[in-house]
Amino acid sequence: MSSTEQGTSSAAPAEPTTAPESAAAPEVPESFYYVHGKDKVVHKVSAGALQHSALIHGMISNLGYTEEQAKANPFPFENIDGDILQMVVDWCNQHKGKPTPPEDTNLPKQKEKLFDLVLAVNYLEIKELLTYCCKQVAMMVKGKSPEEIREIWMIPTDAEDEAAEKEAKKRAGKEAAGETAAAAGDAK
Amino acid sequence: MSENIDLLKLLARIDDLRLEIREIFPEIEEKVDSKSSNFMEILIEEQLRNEETIQKLQNEIQWLKMGKLPKKLEKIPEKNWNCLSEKLKLRCIKFLDLKDRLRLRQTAHNERNLVDFLQFHVDEMLIFGSQNFLNLYKNGESILKISWKNSNFPKNWKTSQILTLFSIFKTSTFDNCVIYQAPNEFDSIFQTFFQKCPPIRTCELFSSGFSIITAGLAKKCREFTKIYECELQETSVDILQKMTAALHVPQLRVLNLNGGHAECNILIKGWISQNPAIRSELFVQFNGDFNVDKFFKKFRKMLARIHGEFEREFRMTDPSKWIFIQITKSSSTIKCTVVGAGI
């Protein structure tokens, strides 16, 4: 579905391996765009698949980004890990032009990856996938006791929160004192 | 001779050192093999590396002295619930059922606020006052049952099921709240209960019978239709006045009222004295042989300035205030709707 290339954005992207269109439908050449995450691995995605992401779709339609420009300068998403972006791209390709099913069983079950995915999907504004991910996050604590929920979601207790706040204030105070001392030293 | 022995010892020591270096820095081995086996060079290289290490360690000590964690010891924060924005958290909470929301509410203050903000919709809440039992329904299914029979309320109310009950009132919005009860039963419990009870967000409050429980709930409910199905003893002046006395009541329906002119008069007067807002409604269904038409002939003389057949303008006790009421009546029902007001 999606082709992944190791290397920089200038590397020539591989040919897409999209599903064959029905024989009766007139063949319209599909345009492709390129995205890369934190690991600089370039992913080739069809325009149809990118329709899911309101952010990228907006960038293409509002900025008039052509296929050639996209090839030379892939969309950079430095705040998204490579494997997470790969997951998102795969999902977009799988659900290209299809009605989204009520359940998606292919979502990651690991806690960290799921939260990463939620943040990435929220950033890319993929509504359907965000709904699945949020549902998956909610399912993590279904039927669990408050203590278990706190452990699974790593929710600090009110006391821990207060202690962390105090610590942060203390540290900020120390840093400020250090800076003033350094400034006084420089002045001397 | 001794000098030679010393030299041999030194060489042996260098050999040992070389082995140690290879163990600690295996990458040197390649360089040693590829370049030369000059021990002095290796030693110099090692010394330089040691100096680098010492410098790094000194930097780290400096960091620690300043109360900061050295960069390599800083943990890369694991992505978790706290990384999500409030908006995303609410999106996730939306998928939790009432029981899970109540549990999440207990984890931390912030989570409690989020759960309370995102109200859970319940179709129907049935309160069986005489049995101290509550049942919540959504989409035709019972989602939660609570019994507070053995709660040490009001002594240990914070640890009792009553607290769960209050949490439900805080986190949920109800279409309909139905109270089945024996009138005035458990009043001593419920008087304290309703002092602490949070407001209940219900569209309709249906009470089979009227008691302190109903009066308390009515006061705590917001923006709802009150429906009272009366029983014989509830035609007393005191209870009828209480029925109309709850504040912010746009709709009041009194069903199955066993009464006559006096009771109807009390209800209408009581309702009007609450300054009902425009579109507020009072619906009274009489039980028995009460003649609505006859009542209105008398009623008209007593209170009304006529504006058409079924429209009345009532003067309030304060002459500057007035309300304009439209009355629809049948043989056994009266419906009063406020269509204008000047207060």
Short mmCIF file of C-alpha atoms in Angstrom, two decimals:
data_model
loop_
_atom_site.label_atom_id
_atom_site.label_comp_id
_atom_site.label_asym_id
_atom_site.label_seq_id
_atom_site.Cartn_x
_atom_site.Cartn_y
_atom_site.Cartn_z
CA MET A 1 0.00 0.00 0.00
CA SER A 2 2.31 2.69 1.14
CA SER A 3 5.91 2.68 0.16
CA THR A 4 8.56 3.63 2.69
CA GLU A 5 12.00 4.79 1.74
CA GLN A 6 15.00 5.09 3.93
CA GLY A 7 16.98 8.26 3.39
CA THR A 8 16.46 11.92 2.79
CA SER A 9 13.55 13.62 1.17
CA SER A 10 15.45 14.05 -2.11
CA ALA A 11 15.58 10.26 -2.62
CA ALA A 12 13.48 9.10 -5.57
CA PRO A 13 10.25 7.59 -4.25
CA ALA A 14 9.24 4.10 -5.31
CA GLU A 15 6.25 3.45 -7.52
CA PRO A 16 2.98 3.04 -5.64
CA THR A 17 1.36 -0.35 -5.39
CA THR A 18 -2.28 0.70 -5.19
CA ALA A 19 -5.23 -1.65 -5.56
CA PRO A 20 -6.37 -2.02 -9.19
CA GLU A 21 -9.38 0.05 -10.18
CA SER A 22 -12.41 -1.65 -11.63
CA ALA A 23 -12.19 -2.15 -15.37
CA ALA A 24 -15.28 -0.08 -16.15
CA ALA A 25 -14.14 3.03 -14.28
CA PRO A 26 -12.10 5.52 -16.32
CA GLU A 27 -8.52 5.57 -15.15
CA VAL A 28 -7.59 8.89 -13.60
CA PRO A 29 -3.93 9.26 -12.66
CA GLU A 30 -3.75 9.54 -8.92
CA SER A 31 -1.48 12.17 -7.41
CA PHE A 32 0.88 11.32 -4.60
CA TYR A 33 2.34 13.32 -1.78
CA TYR A 34 5.21 12.69 0.60
CA VAL A 35 5.46 13.03 4.34
CA HIS A 36 8.21 12.36 6.83
CA GLY A 37 8.36 12.14 10.59
CA LYS A 38 11.07 12.56 13.19
CA ASP A 39 13.19 9.77 11.65
CA LYS A 40 13.21 11.48 8.21
CA VAL A 41 11.87 8.34 6.55
CA VAL A 42 9.74 9.47 3.62
CA HIS A 43 6.29 7.92 3.19
CA LYS A 44 4.48 8.12 -0.10
CA VAL A 45 0.73 8.64 0.30
CA SER A 46 -1.96 9.07 -2.31
CA ALA A 47 -4.06 12.24 -2.34
CA GLY A 48 -7.14 10.08 -1.72
CA ALA A 49 -5.68 8.67 1.48
CA LEU A 50 -4.60 12.11 2.63
CA GLN A 51 -8.22 13.29 2.45
CA HIS A 52 -8.62 11.79 5.94
CA SER A 53 -6.24 14.34 7.41
CA ALA A 54 -7.88 17.76 7.56
CA LEU A 55 -4.47 19.34 8.25
CA ILE A 56 -2.67 17.94 5.20
CA HIS A 57 -5.73 18.31 3.00
CA GLY A 58 -5.92 21.97 4.03
CA MET A 59 -2.22 22.43 3.31
CA ILE A 60 -2.61 20.96 -0.17
CA SER A 61 -5.77 22.83 -1.10
CA ASN A 62 -4.97 26.17 0.55
CA LEU A 63 -1.27 26.42 -0.27
CA GLY A 64 -1.65 25.00 -3.79
CA TYR A 65 1.03 22.41 -3.17
CA THR A 66 1.69 20.55 -6.43
CA GLU A 67 2.86 16.97 -6.76
CA GLU A 68 6.28 18.10 -7.99
CA GLN A 69 6.74 20.46 -5.08
CA ALA A 70 5.63 17.72 -2.71
CA LYS A 71 8.18 15.36 -4.23
CA ALA A 72 10.99 17.82 -3.65
CA ASN A 73 9.83 18.90 -0.19
CA PRO A 74 7.88 16.26 1.73
CA PHE A 75 5.58 17.50 4.48
CA PRO A 76 7.74 17.52 7.59
CA PHE A 77 6.16 16.29 10.82
CA GLU A 78 9.12 16.51 13.17
CA ASN A 79 6.94 16.01 16.24
CA ILE A 80 5.67 12.60 15.11
CA ASP A 81 7.75 9.44 15.53
CA GLY A 82 8.50 7.49 12.35
CA ASP A 83 6.67 4.31 13.41
CA ILE A 84 3.61 6.28 14.50
CA LEU A 85 3.51 8.15 11.19
CA GLN A 86 3.82 4.81 9.42
CA MET A 87 0.77 3.54 11.34
CA VAL A 88 -1.21 6.65 10.43
CA VAL A 89 -0.23 6.39 6.76
CA ASP A 90 -1.17 2.69 6.70
CA TRP A 91 -4.55 3.45 8.23
CA CYS A 92 -5.21 6.25 5.74
CA ASN A 93 -4.31 3.94 2.86
CA GLN A 94 -6.48 1.13 4.20
CA HIS A 95 -9.51 3.37 4.57
CA LYS A 96 -9.02 5.35 1.37
CA GLY A 97 -12.44 6.06 -0.14
CA LYS A 98 -14.13 3.53 2.12
CA PRO A 99 -16.77 4.08 4.78
CA THR A 100 -15.04 3.78 8.15
CA PRO A 101 -16.05 0.69 10.14
CA PRO A 102 -17.45 1.06 13.67
CA GLU A 103 -14.51 -0.83 15.20
CA ASP A 104 -10.82 -0.89 14.32
CA THR A 105 -8.95 -3.83 15.73
CA ASN A 106 -5.58 -2.92 14.18
CA LEU A 107 -4.83 -0.13 16.63
CA PRO A 108 -1.85 -0.61 18.94
CA LYS A 109 -2.52 -2.04 22.36
CA GLN A 110 0.66 -0.71 24.02
CA LYS A 111 -0.05 2.25 26.24
CA GLU A 112 2.80 4.54 25.09
CA LYS A 113 2.21 3.93 21.40
CA LEU A 114 -1.51 4.52 21.75
CA PHE A 115 -1.02 7.87 23.48
CA ASP A 116 1.59 8.79 20.85
CA LEU A 117 -0.91 7.84 18.16
CA VAL A 118 -3.68 9.91 19.79
CA LEU A 119 -1.42 12.98 19.87
CA ALA A 120 -0.28 12.47 16.28
CA VAL A 121 -3.77 11.86 14.96
CA ASN A 122 -5.07 14.88 16.82
CA TYR A 123 -2.29 16.97 15.29
CA LEU A 124 -3.04 15.66 11.80
CA GLU A 125 -6.78 16.12 12.42
CA ILE A 126 -7.96 12.67 11.36
CA LYS A 127 -11.37 12.62 13.00
CA GLU A 128 -12.38 8.98 12.47
CA LEU A 129 -9.06 7.58 13.61
CA LEU A 130 -9.06 9.92 16.60
CA THR A 131 -12.45 8.56 17.62
CA TYR A 132 -11.12 4.97 17.45
CA CYS A 133 -8.01 5.89 19.39
CA CYS A 134 -9.95 7.71 22.11
CA LYS A 135 -12.28 4.74 22.39
CA GLN A 136 -9.25 2.47 22.73
CA VAL A 137 -7.82 4.72 25.46
CA ALA A 138 -11.15 4.59 27.30
CA MET A 139 -11.24 0.79 26.98
CA MET A 140 -7.89 0.61 28.81
CA VAL A 141 -9.62 1.45 32.10
CA LYS A 142 -12.96 -0.22 31.57
CA GLY A 143 -14.05 -2.00 34.74
CA LYS A 144 -10.89 -0.98 36.64
CA SER A 145 -10.79 0.37 40.19
CA PRO A 146 -9.72 4.01 40.82
CA GLU A 147 -6.25 2.81 41.94
CA GLU A 148 -5.85 0.70 38.81
CA ILE A 149 -6.97 3.61 36.63
CA ARG A 150 -4.41 5.83 38.33
CA GLU A 151 -1.72 3.25 37.66
CA ILE A 152 -2.67 2.56 34.03
CA TRP A 153 -3.03 6.19 33.01
CA MET A 154 -0.26 7.35 35.39
CA ILE A 155 -2.53 9.94 36.98
CA PRO A 156 -0.73 11.62 39.88
CA THR A 157 -2.72 11.96 43.09
CA ASP A 158 -3.59 15.44 44.28
CA ALA A 159 -0.81 15.21 46.90
CA GLU A 160 1.76 14.19 44.24
CA ASP A 161 0.59 17.01 42.03
CA GLU A 162 1.04 19.54 44.81
CA ALA A 163 4.51 18.18 45.65
CA ALA A 164 5.56 18.39 41.98
CA GLU A 165 4.31 21.96 41.78
CA LYS A 166 6.26 22.90 44.91
CA GLU A 167 9.38 21.23 43.51
CA ALA A 168 9.02 23.08 40.22
CA LYS A 169 8.63 26.39 42.05
CA LYS A 170 11.69 25.62 44.17
CA ARG A 171 13.74 24.78 41.09
CA ALA A 172 12.60 27.90 39.27
CA GLY A 173 13.60 29.96 42.31
CA LYS A 174 17.04 28.34 42.41
CA GLU A 175 17.55 28.91 38.70
CA ALA A 176 16.55 32.55 39.02
CA ALA A 177 18.96 32.97 41.95
CA GLY A 178 21.73 31.30 39.93
CA GLU A 179 21.11 33.59 36.97
CA THR A 180 21.20 36.73 39.10
CA ALA A 181 24.44 35.53 40.74
CA ALA A 182 25.97 34.86 37.30
CA ALA A 183 24.87 38.30 36.08
CA ALA A 184 26.43 39.92 39.15
CA GLY A 185 29.65 37.97 38.49
CA ASP A 186 29.71 39.15 34.87
CA ALA A 187 29.18 42.74 35.98
CA LYS A 188 32.16 42.51 38.29
CA MET B 1 69.92 -7.40 36.30
CA SER B 2 67.41 -5.83 38.65
CA GLU B 3 66.80 -3.11 36.03
CA ASN B 4 65.93 -5.84 33.49
CA ILE B 5 63.55 -7.44 35.96
CA ASP B 6 61.92 -4.08 36.55
CA LEU B 7 61.59 -3.59 32.81
CA LEU B 8 60.03 -7.02 32.42
CA LYS B 9 57.62 -6.25 35.26
CA LEU B 10 56.74 -2.96 33.59
CA LEU B 11 56.12 -4.70 30.26
CA ALA B 12 53.94 -7.28 32.00
CA ARG B 13 52.00 -4.45 33.66
CA ILE B 14 51.57 -2.73 30.30
CA ASP B 15 50.28 -6.00 28.85
CA ASP B 16 47.74 -6.27 31.67
CA LEU B 17 46.72 -2.70 31.12
CA ARG B 18 46.32 -3.39 27.42
CA LEU B 19 43.97 -6.29 28.16
CA GLU B 20 41.99 -4.15 30.57
CA ILE B 21 41.74 -1.38 28.00
CA ARG B 22 40.50 -3.85 25.40
CA GLU B 23 37.83 -5.03 27.79
CA ILE B 24 36.67 -1.51 28.62
CA PHE B 25 37.10 0.01 25.16
CA PRO B 26 36.68 -2.77 22.62
CA GLU B 27 36.61 -0.26 19.75
CA ILE B 28 40.26 0.57 20.40
CA GLU B 29 41.17 -2.96 19.45
CA GLU B 30 40.34 -2.34 15.80
CA LYS B 31 42.52 0.73 15.75
CA VAL B 32 45.29 -1.15 17.52
CA ASP B 33 45.13 -3.96 15.00
CA SER B 34 44.88 -1.67 12.00
CA LYS B 35 47.42 0.91 13.04
CA SER B 36 50.23 -0.06 15.33
CA SER B 37 50.78 -1.91 18.49
CA ASN B 38 52.57 0.96 20.09
CA PHE B 39 51.55 0.79 23.73
CA MET B 40 52.54 4.36 24.40
CA GLU B 41 50.09 5.59 21.79
CA ILE B 42 47.35 3.49 23.28
CA LEU B 43 48.16 4.79 26.73
CA ILE B 44 48.07 8.37 25.53
CA GLU B 45 44.79 7.70 23.79
CA GLU B 46 43.39 6.11 26.92
CA GLN B 47 44.57 9.02 28.99
CA LEU B 48 42.83 11.44 26.66
CA ARG B 49 39.65 9.40 26.85
CA ASN B 50 39.91 9.30 30.63
CA GLU B 51 40.28 13.04 30.68
CA GLU B 52 37.13 13.34 28.57
CA THR B 53 35.30 11.01 30.93
CA ILE B 54 36.55 12.94 33.94
CA GLN B 55 35.39 16.17 32.33
CA LYS B 56 31.95 14.68 31.67
CA LEU B 57 31.70 13.43 35.23
CA GLN B 58 32.73 16.82 36.56
CA ASN B 59 30.03 18.43 34.42
CA GLU B 60 27.47 16.00 35.77
CA ILE B 61 28.54 16.77 39.34
CA GLN B 62 28.11 20.42 38.53
CA TRP B 63 24.61 19.76 37.21
CA LEU B 64 23.73 17.81 40.36
CA LYS B 65 25.05 20.62 42.54
CA MET B 66 22.74 23.01 40.73
CA GLY B 67 19.81 20.70 41.55
CA LYS B 68 19.30 19.53 37.97
CA LEU B 69 19.51 16.07 36.51
CA PRO B 70 22.38 15.48 34.09
CA LYS B 71 21.12 15.14 30.54
CA LYS B 72 21.82 11.43 30.17
CA LEU B 73 20.01 10.66 33.42
CA GLU B 74 16.94 12.65 32.47
CA LYS B 75 14.18 10.17 31.72
CA ILE B 76 12.45 10.58 28.41
CA PRO B 77 8.90 11.12 29.69
CA GLU B 78 6.64 8.22 28.85
CA LYS B 79 3.54 9.27 26.95
CA ASN B 80 0.52 8.90 29.16
CA TRP B 81 -2.88 10.32 30.01
CA ASN B 82 -1.33 13.53 31.35
CA CYS B 83 0.14 14.34 27.92
CA LEU B 84 -3.35 14.70 26.46
CA SER B 85 -5.08 18.06 26.32
CA GLU B 86 -8.31 18.60 28.26
CA LYS B 87 -10.22 18.40 24.99
CA LEU B 88 -8.71 15.02 24.15
CA LYS B 89 -9.31 13.76 27.69
CA LEU B 90 -12.98 14.70 27.38
CA ARG B 91 -13.13 12.87 24.05
CA CYS B 92 -11.88 9.72 25.79
CA ILE B 93 -14.15 10.12 28.83
CA LYS B 94 -17.10 10.28 26.44
CA PHE B 95 -16.63 6.56 25.80
CA LEU B 96 -16.75 5.61 29.48
CA ASP B 97 -19.97 4.40 31.05
CA LEU B 98 -21.34 5.84 34.28
CA LYS B 99 -19.62 3.34 36.59
CA ASP B 100 -16.20 3.97 35.02
CA ARG B 101 -16.73 7.71 35.14
CA LEU B 102 -17.56 7.50 38.83
CA ARG B 103 -14.33 5.54 39.40
CA LEU B 104 -12.27 7.96 37.32
CA ARG B 105 -13.78 10.78 39.37
CA GLN B 106 -12.08 9.35 42.44
CA THR B 107 -8.55 9.42 40.99
CA ALA B 108 -7.72 13.13 41.08
CA HIS B 109 -9.23 16.58 41.35
CA ASN B 110 -8.68 17.46 37.69
CA GLU B 111 -10.29 14.23 36.51
CA ARG B 112 -13.26 14.86 38.79
CA ASN B 113 -13.79 18.26 37.19
CA LEU B 114 -13.60 16.75 33.71
CA VAL B 115 -16.15 14.03 34.52
CA ASP B 116 -18.51 16.57 36.11
CA PHE B 117 -18.15 18.86 33.11
CA LEU B 118 -19.02 16.12 30.61
CA GLN B 119 -22.48 15.20 31.85
CA PHE B 120 -23.62 11.61 31.43
CA HIS B 121 -27.12 11.31 30.02
CA VAL B 122 -29.51 9.00 31.85
CA ASP B 123 -32.99 8.33 30.47
CA GLU B 124 -34.72 7.58 33.72
CA MET B 125 -33.95 7.53 37.42
CA LEU B 126 -36.31 5.57 39.64
CA ILE B 127 -36.11 6.25 43.36
CA PHE B 128 -37.94 3.81 45.59
CA GLY B 129 -38.03 5.95 48.72
CA SER B 130 -39.64 3.37 50.95
CA GLN B 131 -36.95 0.80 50.09
CA ASN B 132 -33.96 3.17 49.98
CA PHE B 133 -33.21 1.98 46.50
CA LEU B 134 -32.32 3.70 43.23
CA ASN B 135 -32.23 2.36 39.69
CA LEU B 136 -30.86 4.16 36.62
CA TYR B 137 -31.97 3.33 33.08
CA LYS B 138 -30.42 4.14 29.72
CA ASN B 139 -31.73 2.86 26.38
CA GLY B 140 -34.19 0.63 28.17
CA GLU B 141 -31.52 -1.12 30.25
CA SER B 142 -30.71 -0.80 33.90
CA ILE B 143 -27.18 0.64 34.12
CA LEU B 144 -26.78 1.11 37.86
CA LYS B 145 -28.57 0.10 41.05
CA ILE B 146 -27.79 1.59 44.42
CA SER B 147 -29.19 0.71 47.79
CA TRP B 148 -28.43 2.92 50.78
CA LYS B 149 -30.43 0.94 53.29
CA ASN B 150 -27.45 0.08 55.51
CA SER B 151 -25.69 3.42 55.11
CA ASN B 152 -24.85 5.12 58.35
CA PHE B 153 -26.33 8.32 57.03
CA PRO B 154 -26.01 11.05 58.20
CA LYS B 155 -23.23 9.93 60.66
CA ASN B 156 -20.74 8.49 58.18
CA TRP B 157 -22.26 9.82 55.04
CA LYS B 158 -18.89 10.39 53.40
CA THR B 159 -18.17 6.67 53.37
CA SER B 160 -21.69 5.55 52.62
CA GLN B 161 -23.48 4.87 49.37
CA ILE B 162 -25.08 8.30 49.72
CA LEU B 163 -21.81 9.78 48.50
CA THR B 164 -22.08 7.68 45.32
CA LEU B 165 -25.63 8.90 44.97
CA PHE B 166 -24.45 12.52 45.21
CA SER B 167 -21.72 11.82 42.65
CA ILE B 168 -24.37 10.49 40.28
CA PHE B 169 -26.41 13.67 40.70
CA LYS B 170 -23.29 15.73 39.99
CA THR B 171 -22.18 13.80 36.90
CA SER B 172 -25.51 13.04 35.23
CA THR B 173 -28.41 14.67 33.46
CA PHE B 174 -31.76 12.92 33.58
CA ASP B 175 -34.69 12.94 31.20
CA ASN B 176 -37.03 11.77 33.90
CA CYS B 177 -36.82 11.29 37.63
CA VAL B 178 -39.53 9.10 39.13
CA ILE B 179 -40.08 8.81 42.87
CA TYR B 180 -42.11 5.97 44.33
CA GLN B 181 -42.54 6.31 48.02
CA ALA B 182 -44.77 6.18 51.03
CA PRO B 183 -45.49 9.85 51.90
CA ASN B 184 -43.36 11.41 54.60
CA GLU B 185 -41.43 8.23 55.23
CA PHE B 186 -37.74 8.52 56.22
CA ASP B 187 -38.15 12.23 56.65
CA SER B 188 -35.49 12.46 59.34
CA ILE B 189 -32.92 10.93 56.96
CA PHE B 190 -33.97 12.93 53.99
CA GLN B 191 -34.08 16.26 55.71
CA THR B 192 -30.32 15.97 56.29
CA PHE B 193 -29.91 14.30 52.91
CA PHE B 194 -31.38 17.22 51.02
CA GLN B 195 -29.33 19.78 52.88
CA LYS B 196 -26.18 18.19 51.45
CA CYS B 197 -27.64 16.94 48.18
CA PRO B 198 -26.28 18.65 45.03
CA PRO B 199 -28.72 19.99 42.41
CA ILE B 200 -30.33 17.37 40.18
CA ARG B 201 -30.52 18.09 36.47
CA THR B 202 -33.74 16.50 35.32
CA CYS B 203 -36.19 17.46 32.60
CA GLU B 204 -39.12 15.85 34.42
CA LEU B 205 -39.81 14.98 38.00
CA PHE B 206 -42.63 12.52 38.54
CA SER B 207 -43.65 11.84 42.08
CA SER B 208 -46.11 9.24 43.10
CA GLY B 209 -47.26 10.94 46.26
CA PHE B 210 -45.83 14.06 47.84
CA SER B 211 -43.56 14.23 50.85
CA ILE B 212 -40.44 15.89 52.20
CA ILE B 213 -38.43 13.78 49.70
CA THR B 214 -40.38 15.23 46.80
CA ALA B 215 -40.26 18.74 48.18
CA GLY B 216 -36.51 18.43 48.75
CA LEU B 217 -35.90 17.04 45.27
CA ALA B 218 -38.11 19.70 43.73
CA LYS B 219 -36.04 22.40 45.38
CA LYS B 220 -32.81 20.80 44.22
CA CYS B 221 -33.97 20.22 40.64
CA ARG B 222 -33.37 22.75 37.92
CA GLU B 223 -35.39 23.59 34.84
CA PHE B 224 -37.82 20.71 34.89
CA THR B 225 -41.45 19.70 34.67
CA LYS B 226 -42.90 18.68 38.01
CA ILE B 227 -45.56 15.99 37.87
CA TYR B 228 -47.27 14.98 41.08
CA GLU B 229 -49.67 12.11 41.25
CA CYS B 230 -51.63 12.84 44.37
CA GLU B 231 -53.07 10.62 46.99
CA LEU B 232 -55.99 11.30 49.31
CA GLN B 233 -54.11 12.89 52.18
CA GLU B 234 -52.31 15.30 49.87
CA THR B 235 -55.26 17.60 49.37
CA SER B 236 -54.36 19.38 52.62
CA VAL B 237 -53.67 23.10 52.29
CA ASP B 238 -50.15 22.68 53.64
CA ILE B 239 -49.10 20.08 51.07
CA LEU B 240 -50.75 21.87 48.15
CA GLN B 241 -48.92 25.06 49.07
CA LYS B 242 -45.63 23.13 49.23
CA MET B 243 -46.30 21.71 45.76
CA THR B 244 -46.36 25.14 44.23
CA ALA B 245 -43.63 26.58 46.44
CA ALA B 246 -40.50 25.21 44.71
CA LEU B 247 -38.52 27.90 42.97
CA HIS B 248 -37.59 27.96 39.25
CA VAL B 249 -40.42 25.66 38.22
CA PRO B 250 -41.52 26.32 34.67
CA GLN B 251 -43.95 23.40 34.50
CA LEU B 252 -46.17 21.93 37.20
CA ARG B 253 -48.60 19.08 36.65
CA VAL B 254 -50.78 17.82 39.45
CA LEU B 255 -52.52 14.57 38.58
CA ASN B 256 -55.31 12.70 40.25
CA LEU B 257 -56.19 15.54 42.63
CA ASN B 258 -59.01 14.71 45.02
CA GLY B 259 -60.39 18.09 45.68
CA GLY B 260 -62.78 20.84 44.86
CA HIS B 261 -62.94 24.61 44.60
CA ALA B 262 -60.74 25.34 47.60
CA GLU B 263 -57.89 23.03 46.49
CA CYS B 264 -57.94 24.32 42.92
CA ASN B 265 -57.91 27.87 44.23
CA ILE B 266 -54.89 27.17 46.46
CA LEU B 267 -52.96 25.63 43.56
CA ILE B 268 -53.65 28.42 41.10
CA LYS B 269 -53.05 31.20 43.63
CA GLY B 270 -49.89 29.49 44.91
CA TRP B 271 -48.56 29.03 41.40
CA ILE B 272 -49.27 32.65 40.45
CA SER B 273 -47.61 33.96 43.60
CA GLN B 274 -44.34 32.31 42.44
CA ASN B 275 -44.21 34.80 39.53
CA PRO B 276 -44.14 32.14 36.81
CA ALA B 277 -42.20 33.14 33.71
CA ILE B 278 -43.69 33.36 30.23
CA ARG B 279 -44.59 29.90 28.79
CA SER B 280 -44.79 28.41 32.30
CA GLU B 281 -47.61 25.93 32.67
CA LEU B 282 -49.85 24.62 35.42
CA PHE B 283 -51.80 21.50 34.62
CA VAL B 284 -54.27 20.09 37.14
CA GLN B 285 -56.16 16.84 36.61
CA PHE B 286 -59.06 16.32 39.00
CA ASN B 287 -60.22 13.01 40.27
CA GLY B 288 -63.95 12.74 41.03
CA ASP B 289 -66.91 14.93 40.34
CA PHE B 290 -65.28 18.33 40.36
CA ASN B 291 -67.02 20.72 37.98
CA VAL B 292 -64.40 22.85 36.26
CA ASP B 293 -66.92 25.15 34.57
CA LYS B 294 -68.70 25.95 37.80
CA PHE B 295 -65.39 26.68 39.48
CA PHE B 296 -64.38 29.15 36.80
CA LYS B 297 -67.64 31.06 37.05
CA LYS B 298 -66.83 31.73 40.70
CA PHE B 299 -63.14 32.10 40.06
CA ARG B 300 -63.75 34.76 37.43
CA LYS B 301 -65.65 36.94 39.91
CA MET B 302 -63.03 36.47 42.56
CA LEU B 303 -59.77 37.10 40.75
CA ALA B 304 -60.03 37.90 37.14
CA ARG B 305 -60.33 40.78 34.75
CA ILE B 306 -61.69 39.13 31.62
CA HIS B 307 -59.82 39.27 28.33
CA GLY B 308 -61.83 36.98 26.09
CA GLU B 309 -63.44 33.74 27.07
CA PHE B 310 -60.48 31.82 28.46
CA GLU B 311 -57.96 34.52 29.09
CA ARG B 312 -57.47 36.18 32.42
CA GLU B 313 -55.23 38.91 33.69
CA PHE B 314 -54.28 38.48 37.30
CA ARG B 315 -53.23 41.34 39.49
CA MET B 316 -50.42 40.41 41.81
CA THR B 317 -50.20 41.59 45.40
CA ASP B 318 -47.84 44.28 44.16
CA PRO B 319 -50.10 46.36 41.83
CA SER B 320 -47.20 47.16 39.48
CA LYS B 321 -46.84 43.45 38.64
CA TRP B 322 -49.18 41.47 36.44
CA ILE B 323 -49.27 38.25 34.48
CA PHE B 324 -51.43 37.32 31.56
CA ILE B 325 -52.67 33.74 31.61
CA GLN B 326 -54.37 31.66 28.97
CA ILE B 327 -56.61 28.95 30.37
CA THR B 328 -57.65 25.79 28.58
CA LYS B 329 -60.11 23.55 30.36
CA SER B 330 -61.98 20.32 29.85
CA SER B 331 -64.45 18.54 32.12
CA SER B 332 -61.75 17.34 34.54
CA THR B 333 -58.57 19.28 33.66
CA ILE B 334 -57.31 22.84 33.79
CA LYS B 335 -54.24 24.10 31.96
CA CYS B 336 -52.95 27.59 32.67
CA THR B 337 -50.19 29.04 30.47
CA VAL B 338 -48.46 32.33 31.08
CA VAL B 339 -48.49 34.27 27.80
CA GLY B 340 -47.42 37.66 29.11
CA ALA B 341 -45.95 39.18 32.22
CA GLY B 342 -44.96 42.58 33.53
CA ILE B 343 -42.81 42.32 36.61
#
